[in-house]
Short mmCIF file of C-alpha atoms in Angstrom, two decimals:
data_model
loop_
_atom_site.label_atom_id
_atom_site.label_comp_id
_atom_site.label_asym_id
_atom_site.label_seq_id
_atom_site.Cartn_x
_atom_site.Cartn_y
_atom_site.Cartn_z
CA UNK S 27 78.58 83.10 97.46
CA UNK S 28 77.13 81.06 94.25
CA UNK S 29 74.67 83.82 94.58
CA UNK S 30 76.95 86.83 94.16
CA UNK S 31 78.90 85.10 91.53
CA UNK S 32 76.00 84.37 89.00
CA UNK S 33 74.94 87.65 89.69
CA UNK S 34 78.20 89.33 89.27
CA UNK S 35 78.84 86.99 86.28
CA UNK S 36 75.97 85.65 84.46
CA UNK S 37 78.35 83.78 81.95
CA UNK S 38 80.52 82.24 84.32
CA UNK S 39 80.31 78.21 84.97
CA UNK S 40 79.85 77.44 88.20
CA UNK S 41 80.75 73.62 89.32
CA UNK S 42 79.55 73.47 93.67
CA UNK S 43 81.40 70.75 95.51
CA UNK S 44 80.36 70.22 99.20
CA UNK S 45 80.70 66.87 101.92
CA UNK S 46 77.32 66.97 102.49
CA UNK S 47 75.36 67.19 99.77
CA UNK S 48 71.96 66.59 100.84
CA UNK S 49 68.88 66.75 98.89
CA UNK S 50 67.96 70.46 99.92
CA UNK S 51 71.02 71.76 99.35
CA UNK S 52 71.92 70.76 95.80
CA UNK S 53 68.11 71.68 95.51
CA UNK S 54 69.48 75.61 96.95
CA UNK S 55 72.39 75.64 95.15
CA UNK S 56 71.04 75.17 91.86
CA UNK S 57 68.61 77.53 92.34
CA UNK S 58 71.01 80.58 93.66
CA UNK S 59 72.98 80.05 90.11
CA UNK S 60 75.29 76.84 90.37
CA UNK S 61 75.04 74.79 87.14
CA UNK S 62 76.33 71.34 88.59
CA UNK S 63 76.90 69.92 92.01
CA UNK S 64 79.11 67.34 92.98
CA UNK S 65 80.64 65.69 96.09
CA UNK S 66 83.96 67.10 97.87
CA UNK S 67 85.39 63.34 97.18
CA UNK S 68 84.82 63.19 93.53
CA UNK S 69 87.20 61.67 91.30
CA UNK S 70 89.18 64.25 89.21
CA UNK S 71 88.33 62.27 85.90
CA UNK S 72 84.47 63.04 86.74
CA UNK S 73 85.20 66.46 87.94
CA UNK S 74 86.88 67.19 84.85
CA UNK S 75 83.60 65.74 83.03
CA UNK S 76 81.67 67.97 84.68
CA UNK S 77 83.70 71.00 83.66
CA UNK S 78 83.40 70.05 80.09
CA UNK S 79 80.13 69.86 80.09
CA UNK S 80 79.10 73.33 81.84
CA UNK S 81 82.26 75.22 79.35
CA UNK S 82 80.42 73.12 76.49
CA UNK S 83 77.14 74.82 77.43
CA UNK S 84 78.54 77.91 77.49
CA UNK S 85 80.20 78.01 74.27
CA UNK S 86 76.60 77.17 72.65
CA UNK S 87 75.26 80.56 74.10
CA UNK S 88 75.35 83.42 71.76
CA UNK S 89 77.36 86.33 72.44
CA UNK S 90 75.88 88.85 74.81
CA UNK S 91 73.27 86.47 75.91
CA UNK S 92 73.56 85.32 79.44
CA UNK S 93 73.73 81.72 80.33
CA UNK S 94 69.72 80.20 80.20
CA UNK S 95 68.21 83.46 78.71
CA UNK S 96 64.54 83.15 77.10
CA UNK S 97 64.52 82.80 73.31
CA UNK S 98 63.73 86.15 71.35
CA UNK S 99 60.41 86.90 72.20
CA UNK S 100 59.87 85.13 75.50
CA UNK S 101 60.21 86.28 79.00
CA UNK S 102 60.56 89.59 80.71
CA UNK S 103 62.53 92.31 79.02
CA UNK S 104 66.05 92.78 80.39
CA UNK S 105 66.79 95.41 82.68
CA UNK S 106 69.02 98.57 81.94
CA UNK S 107 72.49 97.80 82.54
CA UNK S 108 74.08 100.33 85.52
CA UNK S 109 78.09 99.32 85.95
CA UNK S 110 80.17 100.31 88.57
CA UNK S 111 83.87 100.88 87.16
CA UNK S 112 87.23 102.65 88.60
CA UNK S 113 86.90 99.67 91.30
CA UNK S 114 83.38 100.78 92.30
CA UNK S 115 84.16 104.43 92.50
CA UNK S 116 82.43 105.81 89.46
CA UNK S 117 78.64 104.10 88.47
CA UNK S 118 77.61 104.29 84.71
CA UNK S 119 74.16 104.88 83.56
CA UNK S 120 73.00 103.41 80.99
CA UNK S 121 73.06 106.31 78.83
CA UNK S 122 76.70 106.61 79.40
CA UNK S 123 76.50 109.25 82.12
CA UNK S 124 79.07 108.86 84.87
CA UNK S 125 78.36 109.41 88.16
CA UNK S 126 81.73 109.94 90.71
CA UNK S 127 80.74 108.84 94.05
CA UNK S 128 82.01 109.68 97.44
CA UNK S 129 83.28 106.30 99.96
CA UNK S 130 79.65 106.29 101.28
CA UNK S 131 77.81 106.05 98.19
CA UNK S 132 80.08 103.44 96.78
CA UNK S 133 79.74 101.93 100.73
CA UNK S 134 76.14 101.80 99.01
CA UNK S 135 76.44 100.38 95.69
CA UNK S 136 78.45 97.75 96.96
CA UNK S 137 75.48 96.86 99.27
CA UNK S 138 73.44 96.12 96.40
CA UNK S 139 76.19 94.66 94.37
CA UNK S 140 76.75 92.38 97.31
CA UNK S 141 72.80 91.56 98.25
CA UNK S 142 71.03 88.78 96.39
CA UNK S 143 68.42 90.31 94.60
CA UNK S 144 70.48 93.25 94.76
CA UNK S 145 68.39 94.41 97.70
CA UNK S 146 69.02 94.92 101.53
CA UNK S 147 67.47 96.01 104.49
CA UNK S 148 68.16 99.39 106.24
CA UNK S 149 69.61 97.44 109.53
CA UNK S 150 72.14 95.30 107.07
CA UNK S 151 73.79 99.12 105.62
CA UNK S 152 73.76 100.96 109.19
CA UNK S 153 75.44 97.80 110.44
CA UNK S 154 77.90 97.16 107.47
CA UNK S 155 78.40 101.19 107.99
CA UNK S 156 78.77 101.01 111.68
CA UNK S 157 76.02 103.50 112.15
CA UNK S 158 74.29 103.11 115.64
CA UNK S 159 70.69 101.19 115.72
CA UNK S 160 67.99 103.91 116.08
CA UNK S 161 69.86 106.28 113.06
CA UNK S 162 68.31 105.67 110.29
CA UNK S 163 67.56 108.98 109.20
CA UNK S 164 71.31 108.30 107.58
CA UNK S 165 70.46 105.68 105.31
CA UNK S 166 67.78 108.19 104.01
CA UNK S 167 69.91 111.11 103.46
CA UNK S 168 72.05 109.42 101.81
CA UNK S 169 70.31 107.32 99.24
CA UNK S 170 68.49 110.60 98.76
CA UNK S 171 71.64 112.71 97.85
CA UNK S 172 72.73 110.20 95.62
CA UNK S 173 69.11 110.62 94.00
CA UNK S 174 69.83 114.11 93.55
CA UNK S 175 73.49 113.80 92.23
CA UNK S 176 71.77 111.62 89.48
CA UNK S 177 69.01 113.73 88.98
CA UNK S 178 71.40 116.77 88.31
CA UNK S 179 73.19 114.57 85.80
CA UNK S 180 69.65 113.92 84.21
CA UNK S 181 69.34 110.54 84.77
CA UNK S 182 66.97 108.47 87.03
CA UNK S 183 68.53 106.46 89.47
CA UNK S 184 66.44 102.91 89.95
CA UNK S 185 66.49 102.87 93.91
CA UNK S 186 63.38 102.33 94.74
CA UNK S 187 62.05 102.45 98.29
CA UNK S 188 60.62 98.69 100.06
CA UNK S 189 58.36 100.20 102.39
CA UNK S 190 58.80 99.90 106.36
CA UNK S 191 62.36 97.57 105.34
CA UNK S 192 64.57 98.93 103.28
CA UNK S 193 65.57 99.58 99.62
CA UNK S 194 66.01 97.85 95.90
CA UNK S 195 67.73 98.16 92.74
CA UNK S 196 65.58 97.53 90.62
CA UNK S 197 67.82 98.04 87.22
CA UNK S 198 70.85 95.43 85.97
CA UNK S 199 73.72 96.60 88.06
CA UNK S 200 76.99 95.02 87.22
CA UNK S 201 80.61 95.73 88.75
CA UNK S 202 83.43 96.06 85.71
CA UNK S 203 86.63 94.30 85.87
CA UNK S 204 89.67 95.62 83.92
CA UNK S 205 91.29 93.42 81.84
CA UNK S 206 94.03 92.41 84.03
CA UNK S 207 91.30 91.78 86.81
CA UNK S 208 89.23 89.30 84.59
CA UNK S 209 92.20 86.60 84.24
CA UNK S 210 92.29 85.22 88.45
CA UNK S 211 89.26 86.47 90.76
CA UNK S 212 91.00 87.86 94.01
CA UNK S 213 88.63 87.94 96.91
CA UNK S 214 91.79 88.31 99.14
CA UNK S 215 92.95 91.92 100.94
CA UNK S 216 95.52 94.12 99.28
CA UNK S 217 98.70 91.98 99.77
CA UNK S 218 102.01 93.00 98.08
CA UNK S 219 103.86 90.32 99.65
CA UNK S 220 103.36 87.63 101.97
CA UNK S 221 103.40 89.35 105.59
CA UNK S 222 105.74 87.11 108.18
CA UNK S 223 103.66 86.54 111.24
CA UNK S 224 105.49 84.24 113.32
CA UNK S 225 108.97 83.57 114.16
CA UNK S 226 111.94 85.07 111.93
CA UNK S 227 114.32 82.37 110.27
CA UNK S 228 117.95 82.99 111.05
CA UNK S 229 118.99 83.84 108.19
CA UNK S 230 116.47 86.70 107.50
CA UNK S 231 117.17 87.94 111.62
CA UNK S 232 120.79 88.72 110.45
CA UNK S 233 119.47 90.76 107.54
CA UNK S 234 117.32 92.38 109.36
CA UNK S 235 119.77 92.95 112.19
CA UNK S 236 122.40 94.52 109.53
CA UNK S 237 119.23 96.73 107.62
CA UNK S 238 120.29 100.09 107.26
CA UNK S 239 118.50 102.93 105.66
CA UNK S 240 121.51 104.24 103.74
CA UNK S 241 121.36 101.92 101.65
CA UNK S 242 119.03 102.56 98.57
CA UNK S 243 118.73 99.42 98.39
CA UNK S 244 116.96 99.04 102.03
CA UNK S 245 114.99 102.33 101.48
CA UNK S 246 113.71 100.39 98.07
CA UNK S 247 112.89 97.71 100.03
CA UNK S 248 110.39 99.84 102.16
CA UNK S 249 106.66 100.74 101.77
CA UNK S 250 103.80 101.99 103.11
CA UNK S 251 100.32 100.72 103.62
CA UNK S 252 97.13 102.18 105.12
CA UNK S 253 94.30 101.05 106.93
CA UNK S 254 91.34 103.81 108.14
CA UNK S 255 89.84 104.07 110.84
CA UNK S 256 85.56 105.12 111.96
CA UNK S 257 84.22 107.26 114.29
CA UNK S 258 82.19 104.87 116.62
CA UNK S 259 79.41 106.84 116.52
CA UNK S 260 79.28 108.70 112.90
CA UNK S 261 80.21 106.01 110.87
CA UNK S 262 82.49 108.33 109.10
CA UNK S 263 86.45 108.16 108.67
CA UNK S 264 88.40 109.84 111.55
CA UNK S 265 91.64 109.19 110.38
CA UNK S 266 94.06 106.48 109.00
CA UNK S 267 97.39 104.46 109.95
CA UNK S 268 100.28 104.51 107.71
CA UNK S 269 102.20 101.41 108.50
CA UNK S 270 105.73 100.76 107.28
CA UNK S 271 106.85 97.08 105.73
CA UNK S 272 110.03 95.81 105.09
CA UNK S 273 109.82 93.09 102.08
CA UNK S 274 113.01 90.70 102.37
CA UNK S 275 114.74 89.51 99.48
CA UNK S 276 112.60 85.69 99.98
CA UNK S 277 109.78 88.33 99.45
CA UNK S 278 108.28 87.99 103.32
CA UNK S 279 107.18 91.09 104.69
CA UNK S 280 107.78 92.15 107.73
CA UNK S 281 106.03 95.38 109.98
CA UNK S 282 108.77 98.06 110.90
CA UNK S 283 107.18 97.16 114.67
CA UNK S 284 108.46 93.98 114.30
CA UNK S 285 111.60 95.39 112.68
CA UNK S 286 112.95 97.51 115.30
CA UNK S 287 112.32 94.86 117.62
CA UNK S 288 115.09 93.25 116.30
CA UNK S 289 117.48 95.68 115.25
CA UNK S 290 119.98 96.24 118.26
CA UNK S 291 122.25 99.39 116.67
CA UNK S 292 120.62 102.14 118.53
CA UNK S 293 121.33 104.15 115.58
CA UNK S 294 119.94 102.19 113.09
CA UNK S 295 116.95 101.87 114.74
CA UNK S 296 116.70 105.99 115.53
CA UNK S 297 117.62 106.13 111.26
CA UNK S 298 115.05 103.94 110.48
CA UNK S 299 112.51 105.94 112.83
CA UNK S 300 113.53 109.45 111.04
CA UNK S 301 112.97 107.59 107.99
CA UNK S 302 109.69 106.75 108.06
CA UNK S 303 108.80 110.25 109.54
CA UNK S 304 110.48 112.17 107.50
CA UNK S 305 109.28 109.64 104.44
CA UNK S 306 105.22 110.51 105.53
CA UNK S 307 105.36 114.30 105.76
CA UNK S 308 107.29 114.31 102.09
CA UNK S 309 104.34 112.14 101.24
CA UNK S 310 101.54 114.05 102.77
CA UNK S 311 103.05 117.67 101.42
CA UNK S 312 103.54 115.78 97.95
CA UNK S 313 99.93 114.78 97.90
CA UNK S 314 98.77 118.43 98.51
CA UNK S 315 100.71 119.80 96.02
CA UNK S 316 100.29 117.61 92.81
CA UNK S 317 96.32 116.32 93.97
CA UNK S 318 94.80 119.00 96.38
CA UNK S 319 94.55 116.44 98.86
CA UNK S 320 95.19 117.63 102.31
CA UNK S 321 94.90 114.58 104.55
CA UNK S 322 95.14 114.89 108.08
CA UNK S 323 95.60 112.37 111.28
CA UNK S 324 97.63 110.08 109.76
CA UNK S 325 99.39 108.01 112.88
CA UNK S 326 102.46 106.21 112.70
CA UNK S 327 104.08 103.86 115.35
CA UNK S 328 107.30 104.37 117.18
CA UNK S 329 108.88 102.73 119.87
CA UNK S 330 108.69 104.85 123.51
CA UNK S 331 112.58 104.73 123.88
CA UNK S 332 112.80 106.37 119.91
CA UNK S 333 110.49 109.01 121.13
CA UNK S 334 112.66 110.27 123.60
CA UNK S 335 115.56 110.83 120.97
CA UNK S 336 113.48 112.32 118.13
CA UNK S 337 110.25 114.33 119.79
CA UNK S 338 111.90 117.75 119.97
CA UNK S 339 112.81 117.72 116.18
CA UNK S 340 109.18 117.12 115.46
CA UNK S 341 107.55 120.05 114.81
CA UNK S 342 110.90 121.83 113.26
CA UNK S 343 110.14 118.42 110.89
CA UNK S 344 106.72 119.54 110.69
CA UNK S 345 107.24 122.98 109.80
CA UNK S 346 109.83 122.20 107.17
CA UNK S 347 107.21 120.54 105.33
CA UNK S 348 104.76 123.39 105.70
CA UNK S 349 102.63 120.26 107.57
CA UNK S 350 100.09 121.80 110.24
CA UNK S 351 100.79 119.19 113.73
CA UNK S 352 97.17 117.67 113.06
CA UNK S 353 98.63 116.02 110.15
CA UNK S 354 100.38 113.38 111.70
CA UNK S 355 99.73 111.46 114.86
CA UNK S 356 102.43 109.32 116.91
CA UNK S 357 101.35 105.80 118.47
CA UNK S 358 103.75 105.47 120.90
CA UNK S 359 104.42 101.75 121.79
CA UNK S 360 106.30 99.32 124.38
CA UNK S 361 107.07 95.67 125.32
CA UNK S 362 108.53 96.97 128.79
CA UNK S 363 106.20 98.73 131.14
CA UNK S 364 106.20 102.71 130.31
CA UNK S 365 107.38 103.83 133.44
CA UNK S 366 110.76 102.37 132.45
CA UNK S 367 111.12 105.83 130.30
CA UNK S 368 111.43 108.66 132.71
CA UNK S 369 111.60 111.42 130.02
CA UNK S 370 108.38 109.88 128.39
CA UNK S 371 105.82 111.85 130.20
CA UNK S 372 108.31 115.53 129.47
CA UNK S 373 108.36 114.37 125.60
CA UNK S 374 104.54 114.02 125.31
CA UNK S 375 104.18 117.16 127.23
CA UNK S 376 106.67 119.24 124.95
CA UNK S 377 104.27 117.58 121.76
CA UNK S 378 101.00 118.39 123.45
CA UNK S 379 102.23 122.37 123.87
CA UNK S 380 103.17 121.81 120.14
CA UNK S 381 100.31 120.47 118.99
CA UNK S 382 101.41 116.83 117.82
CA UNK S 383 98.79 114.49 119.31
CA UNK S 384 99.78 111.08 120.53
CA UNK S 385 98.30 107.24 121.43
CA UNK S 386 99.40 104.87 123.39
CA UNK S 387 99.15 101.71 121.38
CA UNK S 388 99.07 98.91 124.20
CA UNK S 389 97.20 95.34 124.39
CA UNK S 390 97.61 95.84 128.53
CA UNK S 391 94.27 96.34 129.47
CA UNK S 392 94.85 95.63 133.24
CA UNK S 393 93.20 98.32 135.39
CA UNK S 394 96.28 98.93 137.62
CA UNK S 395 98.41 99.76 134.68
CA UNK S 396 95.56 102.02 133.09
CA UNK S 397 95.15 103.64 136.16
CA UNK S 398 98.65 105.00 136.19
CA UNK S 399 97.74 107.16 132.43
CA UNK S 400 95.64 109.22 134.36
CA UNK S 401 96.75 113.32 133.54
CA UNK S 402 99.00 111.72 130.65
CA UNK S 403 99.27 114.28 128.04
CA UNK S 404 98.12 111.69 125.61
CA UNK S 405 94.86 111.44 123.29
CA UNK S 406 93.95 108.33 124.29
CA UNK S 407 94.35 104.31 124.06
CA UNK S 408 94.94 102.17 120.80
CA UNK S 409 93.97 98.20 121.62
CA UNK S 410 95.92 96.19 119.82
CA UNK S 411 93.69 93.47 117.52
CA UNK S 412 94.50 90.75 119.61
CA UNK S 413 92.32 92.13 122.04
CA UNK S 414 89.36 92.62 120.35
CA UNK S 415 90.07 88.86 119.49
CA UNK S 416 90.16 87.13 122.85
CA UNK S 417 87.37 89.10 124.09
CA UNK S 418 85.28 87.45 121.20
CA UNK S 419 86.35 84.17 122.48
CA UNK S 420 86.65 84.83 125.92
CA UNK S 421 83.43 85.98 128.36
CA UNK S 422 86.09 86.75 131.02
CA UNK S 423 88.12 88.57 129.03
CA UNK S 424 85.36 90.29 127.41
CA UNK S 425 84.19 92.33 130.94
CA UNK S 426 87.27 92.40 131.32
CA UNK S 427 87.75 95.07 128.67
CA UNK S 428 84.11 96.55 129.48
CA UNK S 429 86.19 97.77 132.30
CA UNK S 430 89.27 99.01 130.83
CA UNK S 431 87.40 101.06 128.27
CA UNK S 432 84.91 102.38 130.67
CA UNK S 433 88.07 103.44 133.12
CA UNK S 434 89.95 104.95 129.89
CA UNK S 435 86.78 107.15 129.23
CA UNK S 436 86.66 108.28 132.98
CA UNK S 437 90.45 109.40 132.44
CA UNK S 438 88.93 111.62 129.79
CA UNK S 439 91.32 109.63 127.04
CA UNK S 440 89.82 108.23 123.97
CA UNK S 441 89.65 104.27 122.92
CA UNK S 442 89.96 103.04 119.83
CA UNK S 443 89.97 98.79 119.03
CA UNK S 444 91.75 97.67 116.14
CA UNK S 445 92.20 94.44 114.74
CA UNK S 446 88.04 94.57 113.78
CA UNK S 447 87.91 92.01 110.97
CA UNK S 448 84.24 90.41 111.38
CA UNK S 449 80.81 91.22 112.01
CA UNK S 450 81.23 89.49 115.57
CA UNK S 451 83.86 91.72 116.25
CA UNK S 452 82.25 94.99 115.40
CA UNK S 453 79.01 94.38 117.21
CA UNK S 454 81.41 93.87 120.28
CA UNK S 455 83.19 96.65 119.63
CA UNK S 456 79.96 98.91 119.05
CA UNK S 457 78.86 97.63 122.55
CA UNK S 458 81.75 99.09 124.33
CA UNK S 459 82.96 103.00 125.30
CA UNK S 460 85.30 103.37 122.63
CA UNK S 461 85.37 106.42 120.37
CA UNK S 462 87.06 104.75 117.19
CA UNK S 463 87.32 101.60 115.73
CA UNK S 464 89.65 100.19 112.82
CA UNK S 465 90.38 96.57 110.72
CA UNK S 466 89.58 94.81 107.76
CA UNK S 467 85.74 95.10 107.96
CA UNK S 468 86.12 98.78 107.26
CA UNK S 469 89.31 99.03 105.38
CA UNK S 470 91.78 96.87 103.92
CA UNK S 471 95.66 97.63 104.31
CA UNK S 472 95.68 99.67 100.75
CA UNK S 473 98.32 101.06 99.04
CA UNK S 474 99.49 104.34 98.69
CA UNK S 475 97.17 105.11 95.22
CA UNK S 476 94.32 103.42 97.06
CA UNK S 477 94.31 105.88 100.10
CA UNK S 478 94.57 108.35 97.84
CA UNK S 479 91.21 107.30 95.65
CA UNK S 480 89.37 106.60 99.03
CA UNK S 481 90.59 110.02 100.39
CA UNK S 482 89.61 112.07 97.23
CA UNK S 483 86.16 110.61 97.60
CA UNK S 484 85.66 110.67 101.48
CA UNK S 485 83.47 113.05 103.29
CA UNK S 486 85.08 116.64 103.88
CA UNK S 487 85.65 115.99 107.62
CA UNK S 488 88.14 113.27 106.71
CA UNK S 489 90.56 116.11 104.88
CA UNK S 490 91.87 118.88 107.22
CA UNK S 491 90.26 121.40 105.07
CA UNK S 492 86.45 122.27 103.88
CA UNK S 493 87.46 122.56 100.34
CA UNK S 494 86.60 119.75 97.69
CA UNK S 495 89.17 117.69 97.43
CA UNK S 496 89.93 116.69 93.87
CA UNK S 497 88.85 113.17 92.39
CA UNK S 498 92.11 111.79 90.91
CA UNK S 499 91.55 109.86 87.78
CA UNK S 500 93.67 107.20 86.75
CA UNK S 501 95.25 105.24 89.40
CA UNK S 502 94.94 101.98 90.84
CA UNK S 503 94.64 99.88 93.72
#
């Protein structure tokens, strides 16, 4: 971390406290970039003392020059200065020549950004990329078309090759912070409110028992987020969920999941339900019309017994919209067992002949309860994260789901495991039969301008289309 910041920030003071600071490690510390280390139990009139002396070192450093530079004359000559700006999406040569990069090259730039030395390995990118061991013909091609994308803007792009292990940048690369990014370093997911996790107060049960849609007020109340999800064994984007919060007037967020769980009216929950359809397609026509962007398997969640009110207005919804059924994706959920809903099966049926596809999103992995999907007219399986997570902890647990996803693949369904924050996770995940995976080590919950930005730079199979989608300029995370 001390690492990244002094390379990320070559002015900025950096003061390390640790418990255990042994010899060696104030020795490593000080070396990666950290210009004082003190103890986790130092007194705040010494800490402070320390702080005044790195900001007085700082102030004595000329403009421009970065903290402990050679005097004039002395030293190697600085490198060119490349800087990634638009929050990593466009990279600035030196010359001034801006280069618009897809999600994989700035999946790339980040790599070196992120590297000490601003240099990695081919096996660190194919696994930060998900891309299977054995593949990396992929790394290649795609360091090389972002050599060529430079080239045609006639400027030379320092990657340079580290033979038999990987690759190097060997010019200054920085990564630009806007002004209003420059006053509190955020190292946090996109958060628009705190999200409520655990159990609802009273007070905010009743307001979420009386929320109606109606209301402008309740409708103003509601957004949506997105989180992507890979192809297991691309690496690439195969599609996204849109997830609907609620943010209550204490300014806790909570998942529309979590909201119809607790909202008795039957027909304020069905309202709420059309809303958030209806609210997506508007969304995803709206986005083709004023951007070019046609995305396309976009799933959102809806109880099983809403389904069974709503799925024959679907495609009339669909075709209203001008939306082809590919656009949007149900995941169809439960907390009592599925064969409580006897017109379930008939509903999926009616959406398969129509072309809406559907998941089951379940965290019953049980092989007598998988067993009964068999002929469902369904896509396939969507593990809930908490799955992924005990399997990590659990080696029971963890054959345990060997088995379930092996038995989903013989039912000819697909898997996908969500909830993949961490390396540990994803290697897991990569070692199973799945055909998708999703969570914050590929993509944070963004907002709506953020999908759009990652979707006008994604690789043509992510858009419905084969045309170029168009870069947007402009917007924000």
């Amino acid at each position: 971390m001390v690492a990244k910041l002094r390379n990320d920030f070559e002015a900025l003071g950096i003061v390390a406290m640790h418990e255990d600071l042994s010899a060696s490690l104030r020795v490593q510390l000080l070396l990666t970039g950290a210009d004082a280390c003190v103890p986790a139990d130092v007194d705040v009139p010494e800490l402070m003392a320390w702080c005044h002396a790195v900001r007085r070192r700082l102030l004595h450093v000329p403009a421009g020059e970065p903290a402990g530079a050679a005097p004039d004359g002395q030293g190697q000559p600085e490198a060119e200065e490349w800087v990634l700006r638009d929050k990593g999406w466009t990279l600035v040569s030196p010359q001034g020549v801006s280069l618009e990069l897809t999600h994989s090259e700035r999946q790339l730039m980040d790599a070196f950004v992120r590297h000490a030395d601003a240099r990695f390995s081919r096996e660190d990118l194919m696994r930060d990329k998900g891309i299977a061991a054995g593949d990396s013909r992929a790394v290649d091609s795609l360091i090389s078309r972002l050599r060529r994308k430079a080239s045609q803007a006639g400027v030379a792009l320092p990657i340079k090759s580290v033979h038999g292990w990987g690759y190097t940048f060997t010019g200054r690369l920085v990564a630009h912070l806007e002004p209003h990014e420059q006053e509190v370093m955020e190292f946090q997911p996109f958060r628009e409110e705190p999200v409520l996790e655990h159990a609802i107060p009273a007070e905010l049960l009743r307001a979420v028992e009386s929320l109606d849609v109606l209301d402008p007020r309740t409708t103003q109340a509601l957004s949506f987020c997105y989180q992507l999800r890979v192809a297991a064994g691309s690496g690439q984007y195969s599609g996204v969920d849109a997830q609907v919060f609620w943010t209550a007037p204490s300014g806790q967020r909570l998942g529309a999941d979590r909201l119809l769980q607790h909202i008795t009216d039957l027909d304020r929950r069905q309202a709420l339900c059309e809303w958030m359809m209806q609210t997506l397609m508007s969304d995803v026509r709206r986005w083709w019309q004023e951007y070019s962007l046609r995305a396309s398997h976009i799933g959102i969640k809806l109880p099983a017994e809403m389904l069974e009110h709503c799925y024959k207005r679907l495609p009339s919804l669909l075709r209203q919209f001008e939306l082809d059924p590919a656009s949007i994706e149900l995941d169809v959920f439960s907390d009592n067992m599925l064969g409580d809903f006897p017109k379930l099966v008939p509903s999926l049926e009616y959406l398969r002949v129509s072309g809406v596809q559907v998941w089951l999103s379940s965290a019953d992995i049980e092989n007598h309860h998988l067993s009964r999907l068999r002929e469902w007219p369904i896509r396939g399986i969507k593990l809930e994260p908490q799955v992924i997570k005990r399997a990590c902890a659990e080696p029971t647990f963890k054959a345990l789901l060997e088995t379930a996803c092996h038995l989903i693949n013989e039912l000819g369904l697909e898997v996908v495991v969500k909830g993949v924050d961490t390396l540990e996770q994803r290697d897991l995940a990569l070692s199973l039969e799945l055909s998708h995976y999703q969570g914050q080590l590929t993509s944070e919950l963004m907002s709506e301008d953020g999908f759009l930005l990652t979707l006008a730079s994604s690789e043509p199979a992510f858009s419905s289309n084969n045309e170029n989608p168009r870069r947007l300029t402009g917007a924000g995370h």
